CSV table of C-alpha atoms in Angstrom, one decimal:
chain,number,residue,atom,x,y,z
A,1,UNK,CA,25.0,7.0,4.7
A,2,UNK,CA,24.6,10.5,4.4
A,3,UNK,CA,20.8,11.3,4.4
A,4,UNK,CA,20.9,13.5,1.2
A,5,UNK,CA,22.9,11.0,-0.5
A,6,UNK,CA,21.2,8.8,-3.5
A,7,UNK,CA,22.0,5.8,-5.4
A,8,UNK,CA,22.6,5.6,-9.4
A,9,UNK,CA,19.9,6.8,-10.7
A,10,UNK,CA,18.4,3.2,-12.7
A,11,UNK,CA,18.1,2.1,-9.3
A,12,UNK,CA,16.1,5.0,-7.8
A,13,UNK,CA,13.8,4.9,-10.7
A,14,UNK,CA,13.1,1.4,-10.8
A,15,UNK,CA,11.8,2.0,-7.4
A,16,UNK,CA,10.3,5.3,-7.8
A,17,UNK,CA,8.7,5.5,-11.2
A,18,UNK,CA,5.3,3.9,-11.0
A,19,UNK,CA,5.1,4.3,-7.8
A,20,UNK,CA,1.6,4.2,-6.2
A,21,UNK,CA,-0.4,6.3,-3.5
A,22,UNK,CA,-3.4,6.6,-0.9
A,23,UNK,CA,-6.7,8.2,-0.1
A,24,UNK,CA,-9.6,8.3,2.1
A,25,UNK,CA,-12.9,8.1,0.5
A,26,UNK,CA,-13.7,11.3,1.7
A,27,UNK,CA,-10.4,13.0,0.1
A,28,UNK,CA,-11.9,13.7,-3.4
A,29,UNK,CA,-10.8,17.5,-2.4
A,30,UNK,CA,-7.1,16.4,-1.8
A,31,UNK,CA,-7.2,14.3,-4.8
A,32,UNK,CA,-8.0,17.3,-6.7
A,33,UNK,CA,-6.0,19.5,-5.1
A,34,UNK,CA,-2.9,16.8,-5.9
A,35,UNK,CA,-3.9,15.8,-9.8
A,36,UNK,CA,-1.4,18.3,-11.4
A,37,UNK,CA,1.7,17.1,-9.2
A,38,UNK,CA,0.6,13.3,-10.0
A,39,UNK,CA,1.6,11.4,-12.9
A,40,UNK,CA,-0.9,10.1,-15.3
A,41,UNK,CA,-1.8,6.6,-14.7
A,42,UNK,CA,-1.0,6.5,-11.4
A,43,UNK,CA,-2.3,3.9,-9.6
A,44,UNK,CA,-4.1,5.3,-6.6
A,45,UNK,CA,-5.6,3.2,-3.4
A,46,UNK,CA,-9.0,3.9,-1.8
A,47,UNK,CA,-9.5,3.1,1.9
A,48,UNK,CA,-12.1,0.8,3.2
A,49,UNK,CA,-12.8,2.9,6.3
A,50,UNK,CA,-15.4,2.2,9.1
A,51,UNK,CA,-16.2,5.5,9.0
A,52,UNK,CA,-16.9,5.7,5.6
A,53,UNK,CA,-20.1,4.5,3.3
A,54,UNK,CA,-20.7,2.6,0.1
A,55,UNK,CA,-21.4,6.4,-1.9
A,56,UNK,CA,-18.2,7.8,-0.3
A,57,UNK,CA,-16.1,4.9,-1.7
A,58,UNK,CA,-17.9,5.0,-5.1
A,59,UNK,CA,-17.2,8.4,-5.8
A,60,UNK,CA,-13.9,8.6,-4.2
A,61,UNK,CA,-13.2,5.8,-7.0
A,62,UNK,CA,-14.7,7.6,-10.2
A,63,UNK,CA,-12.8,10.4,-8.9
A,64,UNK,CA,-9.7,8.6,-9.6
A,65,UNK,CA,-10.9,7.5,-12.8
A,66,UNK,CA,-12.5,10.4,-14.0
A,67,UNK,CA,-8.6,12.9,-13.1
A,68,UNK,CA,-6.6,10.3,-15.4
A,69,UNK,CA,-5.4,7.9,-12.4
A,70,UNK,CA,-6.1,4.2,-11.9
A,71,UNK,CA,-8.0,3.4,-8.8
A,72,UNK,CA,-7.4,0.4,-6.6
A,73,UNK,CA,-10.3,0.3,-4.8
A,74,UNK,CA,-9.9,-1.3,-0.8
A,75,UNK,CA,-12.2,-4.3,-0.1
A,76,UNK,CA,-12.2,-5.0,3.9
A,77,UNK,CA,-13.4,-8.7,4.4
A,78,UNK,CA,-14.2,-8.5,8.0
A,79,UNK,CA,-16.6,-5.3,7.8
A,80,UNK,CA,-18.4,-7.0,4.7
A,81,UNK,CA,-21.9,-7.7,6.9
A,82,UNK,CA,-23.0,-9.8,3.3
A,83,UNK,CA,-21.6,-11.2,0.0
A,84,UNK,CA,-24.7,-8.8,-1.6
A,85,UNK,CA,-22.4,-5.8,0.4
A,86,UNK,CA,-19.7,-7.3,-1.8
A,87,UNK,CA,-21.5,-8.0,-5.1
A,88,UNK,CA,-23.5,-4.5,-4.5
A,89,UNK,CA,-19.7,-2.8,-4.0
A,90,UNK,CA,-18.2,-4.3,-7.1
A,91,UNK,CA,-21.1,-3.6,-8.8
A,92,UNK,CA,-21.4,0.0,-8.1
A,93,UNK,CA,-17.4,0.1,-8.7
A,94,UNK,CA,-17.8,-1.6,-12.6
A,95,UNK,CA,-20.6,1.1,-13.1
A,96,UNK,CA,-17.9,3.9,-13.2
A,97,UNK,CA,-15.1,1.8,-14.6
A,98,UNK,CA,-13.4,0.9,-11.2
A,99,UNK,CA,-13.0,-2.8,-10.4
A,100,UNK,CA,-10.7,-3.6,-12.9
A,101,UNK,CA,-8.0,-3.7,-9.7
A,102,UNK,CA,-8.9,-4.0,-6.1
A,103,UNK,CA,-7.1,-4.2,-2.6
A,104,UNK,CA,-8.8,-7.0,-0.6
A,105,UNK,CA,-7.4,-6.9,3.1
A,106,UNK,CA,-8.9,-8.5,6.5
A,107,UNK,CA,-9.7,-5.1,7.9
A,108,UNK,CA,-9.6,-4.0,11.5
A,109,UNK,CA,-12.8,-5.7,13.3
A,110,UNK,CA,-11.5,-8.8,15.6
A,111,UNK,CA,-14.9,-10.4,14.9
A,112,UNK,CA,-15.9,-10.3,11.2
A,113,UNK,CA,-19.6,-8.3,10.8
A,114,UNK,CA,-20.6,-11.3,8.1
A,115,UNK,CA,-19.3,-14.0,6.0
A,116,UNK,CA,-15.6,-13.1,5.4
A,117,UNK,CA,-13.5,-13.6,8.2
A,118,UNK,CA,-10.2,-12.7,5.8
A,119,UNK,CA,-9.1,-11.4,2.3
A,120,UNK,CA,-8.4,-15.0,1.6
A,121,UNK,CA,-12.2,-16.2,1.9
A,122,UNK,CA,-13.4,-13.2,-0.2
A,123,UNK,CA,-10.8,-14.0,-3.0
A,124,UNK,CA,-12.0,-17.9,-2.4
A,125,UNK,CA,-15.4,-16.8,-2.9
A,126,UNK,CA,-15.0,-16.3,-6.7
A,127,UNK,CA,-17.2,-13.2,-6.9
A,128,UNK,CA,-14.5,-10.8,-7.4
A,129,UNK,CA,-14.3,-11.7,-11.4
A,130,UNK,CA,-18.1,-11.6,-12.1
A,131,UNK,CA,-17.5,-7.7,-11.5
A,132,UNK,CA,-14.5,-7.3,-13.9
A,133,UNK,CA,-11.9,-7.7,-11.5
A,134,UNK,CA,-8.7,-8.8,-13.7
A,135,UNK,CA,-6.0,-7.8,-10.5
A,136,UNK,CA,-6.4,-8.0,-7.1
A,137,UNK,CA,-3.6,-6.5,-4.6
A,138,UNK,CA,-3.1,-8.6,-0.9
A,139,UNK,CA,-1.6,-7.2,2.3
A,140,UNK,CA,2.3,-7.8,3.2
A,141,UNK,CA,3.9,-7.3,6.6
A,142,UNK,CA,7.8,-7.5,6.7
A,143,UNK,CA,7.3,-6.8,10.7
A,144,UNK,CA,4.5,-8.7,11.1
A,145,UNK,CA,1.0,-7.5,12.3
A,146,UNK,CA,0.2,-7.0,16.3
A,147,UNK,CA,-2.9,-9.4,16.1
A,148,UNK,CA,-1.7,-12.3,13.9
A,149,UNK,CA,0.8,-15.1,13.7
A,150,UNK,CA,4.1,-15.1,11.4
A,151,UNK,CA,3.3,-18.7,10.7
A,152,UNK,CA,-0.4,-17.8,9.8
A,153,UNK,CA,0.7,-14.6,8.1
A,154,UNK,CA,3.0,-16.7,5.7
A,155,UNK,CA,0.7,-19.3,5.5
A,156,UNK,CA,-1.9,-17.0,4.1
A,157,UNK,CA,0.0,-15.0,1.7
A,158,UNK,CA,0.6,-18.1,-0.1
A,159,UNK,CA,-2.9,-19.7,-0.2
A,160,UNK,CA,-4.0,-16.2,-1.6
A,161,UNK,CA,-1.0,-16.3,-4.2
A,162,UNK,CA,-1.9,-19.5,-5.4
A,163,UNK,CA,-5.6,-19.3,-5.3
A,164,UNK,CA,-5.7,-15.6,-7.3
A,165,UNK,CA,-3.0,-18.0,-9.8
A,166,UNK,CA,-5.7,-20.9,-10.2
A,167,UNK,CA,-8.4,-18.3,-10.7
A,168,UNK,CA,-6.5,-16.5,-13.7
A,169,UNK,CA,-5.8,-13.2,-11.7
A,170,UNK,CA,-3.1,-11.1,-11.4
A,171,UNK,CA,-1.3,-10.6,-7.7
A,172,UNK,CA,0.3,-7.7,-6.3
A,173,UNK,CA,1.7,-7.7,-2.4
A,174,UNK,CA,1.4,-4.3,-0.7
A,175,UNK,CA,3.0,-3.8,2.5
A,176,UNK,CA,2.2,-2.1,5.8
A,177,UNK,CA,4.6,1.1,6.2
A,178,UNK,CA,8.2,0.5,8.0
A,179,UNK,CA,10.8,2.6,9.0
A,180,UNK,CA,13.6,0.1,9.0
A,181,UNK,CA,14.4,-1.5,5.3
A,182,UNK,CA,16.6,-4.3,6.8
A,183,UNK,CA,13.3,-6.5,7.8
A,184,UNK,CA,11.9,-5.2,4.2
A,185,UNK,CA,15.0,-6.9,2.0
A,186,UNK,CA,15.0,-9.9,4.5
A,187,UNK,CA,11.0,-10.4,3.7
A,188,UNK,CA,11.4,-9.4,0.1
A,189,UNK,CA,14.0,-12.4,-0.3
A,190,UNK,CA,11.9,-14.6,1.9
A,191,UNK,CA,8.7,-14.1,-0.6
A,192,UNK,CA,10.6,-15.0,-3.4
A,193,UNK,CA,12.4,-18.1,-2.1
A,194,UNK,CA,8.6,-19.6,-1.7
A,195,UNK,CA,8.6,-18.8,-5.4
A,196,UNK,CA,6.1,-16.3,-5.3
A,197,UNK,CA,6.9,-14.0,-8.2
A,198,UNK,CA,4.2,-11.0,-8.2
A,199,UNK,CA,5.1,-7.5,-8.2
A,200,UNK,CA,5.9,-6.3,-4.3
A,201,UNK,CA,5.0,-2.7,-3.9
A,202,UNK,CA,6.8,-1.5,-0.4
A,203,UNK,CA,4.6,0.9,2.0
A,204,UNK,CA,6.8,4.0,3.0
A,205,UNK,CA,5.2,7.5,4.7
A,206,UNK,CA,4.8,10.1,2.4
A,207,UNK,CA,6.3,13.2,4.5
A,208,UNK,CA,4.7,13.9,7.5
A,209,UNK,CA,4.7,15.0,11.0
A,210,UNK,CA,7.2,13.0,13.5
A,211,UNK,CA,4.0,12.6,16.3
A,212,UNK,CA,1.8,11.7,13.1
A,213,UNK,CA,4.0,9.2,11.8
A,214,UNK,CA,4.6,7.2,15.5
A,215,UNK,CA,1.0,7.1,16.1
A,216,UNK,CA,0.5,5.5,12.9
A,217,UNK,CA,3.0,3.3,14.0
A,218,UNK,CA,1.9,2.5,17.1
A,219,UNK,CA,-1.7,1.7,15.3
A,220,UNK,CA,-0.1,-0.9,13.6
A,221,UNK,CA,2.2,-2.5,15.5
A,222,UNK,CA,5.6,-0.9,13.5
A,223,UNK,CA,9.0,-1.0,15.2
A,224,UNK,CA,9.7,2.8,16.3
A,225,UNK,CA,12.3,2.2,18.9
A,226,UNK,CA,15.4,5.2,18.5
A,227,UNK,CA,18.0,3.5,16.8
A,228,UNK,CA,15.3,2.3,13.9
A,229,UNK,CA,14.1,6.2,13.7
A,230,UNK,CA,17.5,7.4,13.8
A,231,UNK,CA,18.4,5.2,10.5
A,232,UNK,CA,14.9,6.6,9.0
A,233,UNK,CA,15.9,9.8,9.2
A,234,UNK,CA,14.3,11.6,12.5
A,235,UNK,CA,15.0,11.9,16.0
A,236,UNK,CA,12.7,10.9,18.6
A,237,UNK,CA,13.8,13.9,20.4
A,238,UNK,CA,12.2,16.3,18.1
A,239,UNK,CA,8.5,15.3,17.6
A,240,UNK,CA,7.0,18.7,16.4
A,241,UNK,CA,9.1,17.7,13.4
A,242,UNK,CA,8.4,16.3,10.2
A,243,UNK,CA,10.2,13.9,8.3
A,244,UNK,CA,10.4,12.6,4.6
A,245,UNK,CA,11.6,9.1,3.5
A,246,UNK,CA,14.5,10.3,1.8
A,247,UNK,CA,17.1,8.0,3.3
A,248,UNK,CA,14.6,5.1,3.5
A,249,UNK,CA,14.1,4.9,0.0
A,250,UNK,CA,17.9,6.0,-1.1
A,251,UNK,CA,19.0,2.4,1.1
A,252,UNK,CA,16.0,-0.1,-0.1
A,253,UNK,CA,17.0,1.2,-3.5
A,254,UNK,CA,21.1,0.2,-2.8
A,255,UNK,CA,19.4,-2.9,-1.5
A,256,UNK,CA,16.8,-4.2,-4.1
A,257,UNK,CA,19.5,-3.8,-6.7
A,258,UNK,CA,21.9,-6.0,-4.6
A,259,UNK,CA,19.5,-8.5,-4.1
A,260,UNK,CA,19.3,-11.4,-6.6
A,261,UNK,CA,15.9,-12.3,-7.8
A,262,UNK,CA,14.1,-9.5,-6.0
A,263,UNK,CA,11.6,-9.3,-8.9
A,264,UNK,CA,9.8,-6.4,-9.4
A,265,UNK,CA,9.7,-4.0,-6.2
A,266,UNK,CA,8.1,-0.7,-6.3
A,267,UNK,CA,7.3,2.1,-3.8
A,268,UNK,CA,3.4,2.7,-2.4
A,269,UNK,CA,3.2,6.0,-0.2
A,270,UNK,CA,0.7,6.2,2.8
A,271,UNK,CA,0.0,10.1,2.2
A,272,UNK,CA,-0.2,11.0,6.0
A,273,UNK,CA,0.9,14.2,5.3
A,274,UNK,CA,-1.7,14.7,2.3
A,275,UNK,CA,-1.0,13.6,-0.9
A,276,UNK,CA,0.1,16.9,-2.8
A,277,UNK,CA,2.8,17.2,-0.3
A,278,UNK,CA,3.9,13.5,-1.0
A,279,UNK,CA,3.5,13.9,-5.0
A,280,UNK,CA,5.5,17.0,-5.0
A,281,UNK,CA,8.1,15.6,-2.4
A,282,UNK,CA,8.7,13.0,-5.1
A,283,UNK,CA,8.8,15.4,-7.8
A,284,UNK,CA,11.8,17.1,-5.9
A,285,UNK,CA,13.3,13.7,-4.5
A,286,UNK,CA,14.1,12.1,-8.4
A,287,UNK,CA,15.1,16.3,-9.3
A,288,UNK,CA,17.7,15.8,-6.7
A,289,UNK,CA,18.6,12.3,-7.9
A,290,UNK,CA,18.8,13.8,-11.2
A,291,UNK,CA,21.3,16.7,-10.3
């Protein structure tokens, strides 16, 4: 397929529109520096860094709020060193209307710092809802993850599924970034043949460097061999260039559509490249569609 080439429009936009971004807690400036090129009511994610602390994440959040945008705050279990860290979070986050959605993932440490050892024992917990939490996003990863199991990693998608169903919450799945959308339709229809239903927003790279992008990659565990790259859109060959996920999204569009029963899929963009220059790369992606 030609990289410039796009689907029918329906299936573009039922990819595209409503699509969801990232930050840092310390990217207040770049959320600013985005808000005009964003759509209202965007849902926008809010890292759980190491590097980061409680007041970073707090106002990183009311930022979100406060420009028009819904914040999906990150909650990492493993570098929670008490439930009062997760109660004192979630209460800070209620304080400036922010916990209505959050993002709880297992987080990076190999050896949990206190009593969660993974998203599913903070969602088991049942603190999340004394804090207003009403929908509560969980981690997907079409190419698995470096550190854990398929078994495990399938095994645990559905206990959190059906525990966030018993407790009256709403799911989402997010997924790590890929470069190849064959393993992403193959998961998609895999998810759904366990009859999970909830709303699957699919990672992609906002445009970035090439040398960014394949260290992020390499981070976490993403297939970046040449062939896979080549089908993204970039050459391995040229890594002082940057690439966009044009023909990424152009293909899993072609493919959701053809899919039967792939529910509700929408796009999530990993802003390495900053997030004006992935809301305005969007902008110009559905005017092209639109041509």
């Amino acid at each position: 397929m030609d990289k410039f080439a796009t689907p029918a429009l329906p299936d573009v936009y039922r990819l595209v529109d409503g699509y969801s971004v990232e930050m840092t807690g310390k990217d207040v400036p770049g959320l600013l520096e985005a808000r005009e090129a964003i759509p209202a009511g965007t849902r926008v994610n809010v890292t759980f860094l190491g590097n980061e602390d409680l007041d970073m994440r707090v106002t990183a959040a009311k930022a979100v709020n406060d420009a028009g945008f819904v914040p999906v705050p990150h909650i990492s279990a493993r570098r929670l060193k008490s439930q009062s860290q997760l109660e004192e979070f979630l209460d800070r986050l209620q304080q400036v209307g922010a916990s209505e959605k959050v993002f709880v993932v297992g987080g990076d440490p190999t050896t949990p710092e206190g009593p969660y050892d993974s998203a599913y024992a903070v969602i088991q917990s049942g603190v999340l809802q004394q804090y207003g939490v009403k929908e509560v996003s969980i981690a997907g990863y079409p190419e698995g993850h470096p550190d854990i199991s398929k078994d495990a990693l399938w095994d645990h998608l559905g206990k959190k599924c059906a525990s966030l169903r018993e407790q009256d919450l709403d799911a989402v799945i997010l997924t790590q970034f890929a470069f190849d959308t064959a393993p992403v339709i193959s998961w998609i229809s895999a998810v759904r043949e366990l009859g999970i239903d909830a709303p699957i927003r699919v990672g992609t790279p906002g445009p970035a460097g090439v040398k960014r992008l394949l260290g992020f990659a390499r981070r976490f565990g993403i297939g970046a061999n040449a062939m896979i790259v080549k089908k993204y859109g970039f050459s391995l060959t040229n890594l002082m260039g940057t690439a966009g996920p044009d023909r990424f999204i152009t293909d899993l569009a072609e493919l959701v559509t053809e899919t039967e029963d792939a529910g509700t899929v929408q796009l999530h963009f990993y802003t390495f490249g900053g997030m004006r220059a992935t809301a305005e790369w969007v902008q110009k992606y559905l005017a092209r569609v639109e041509a």
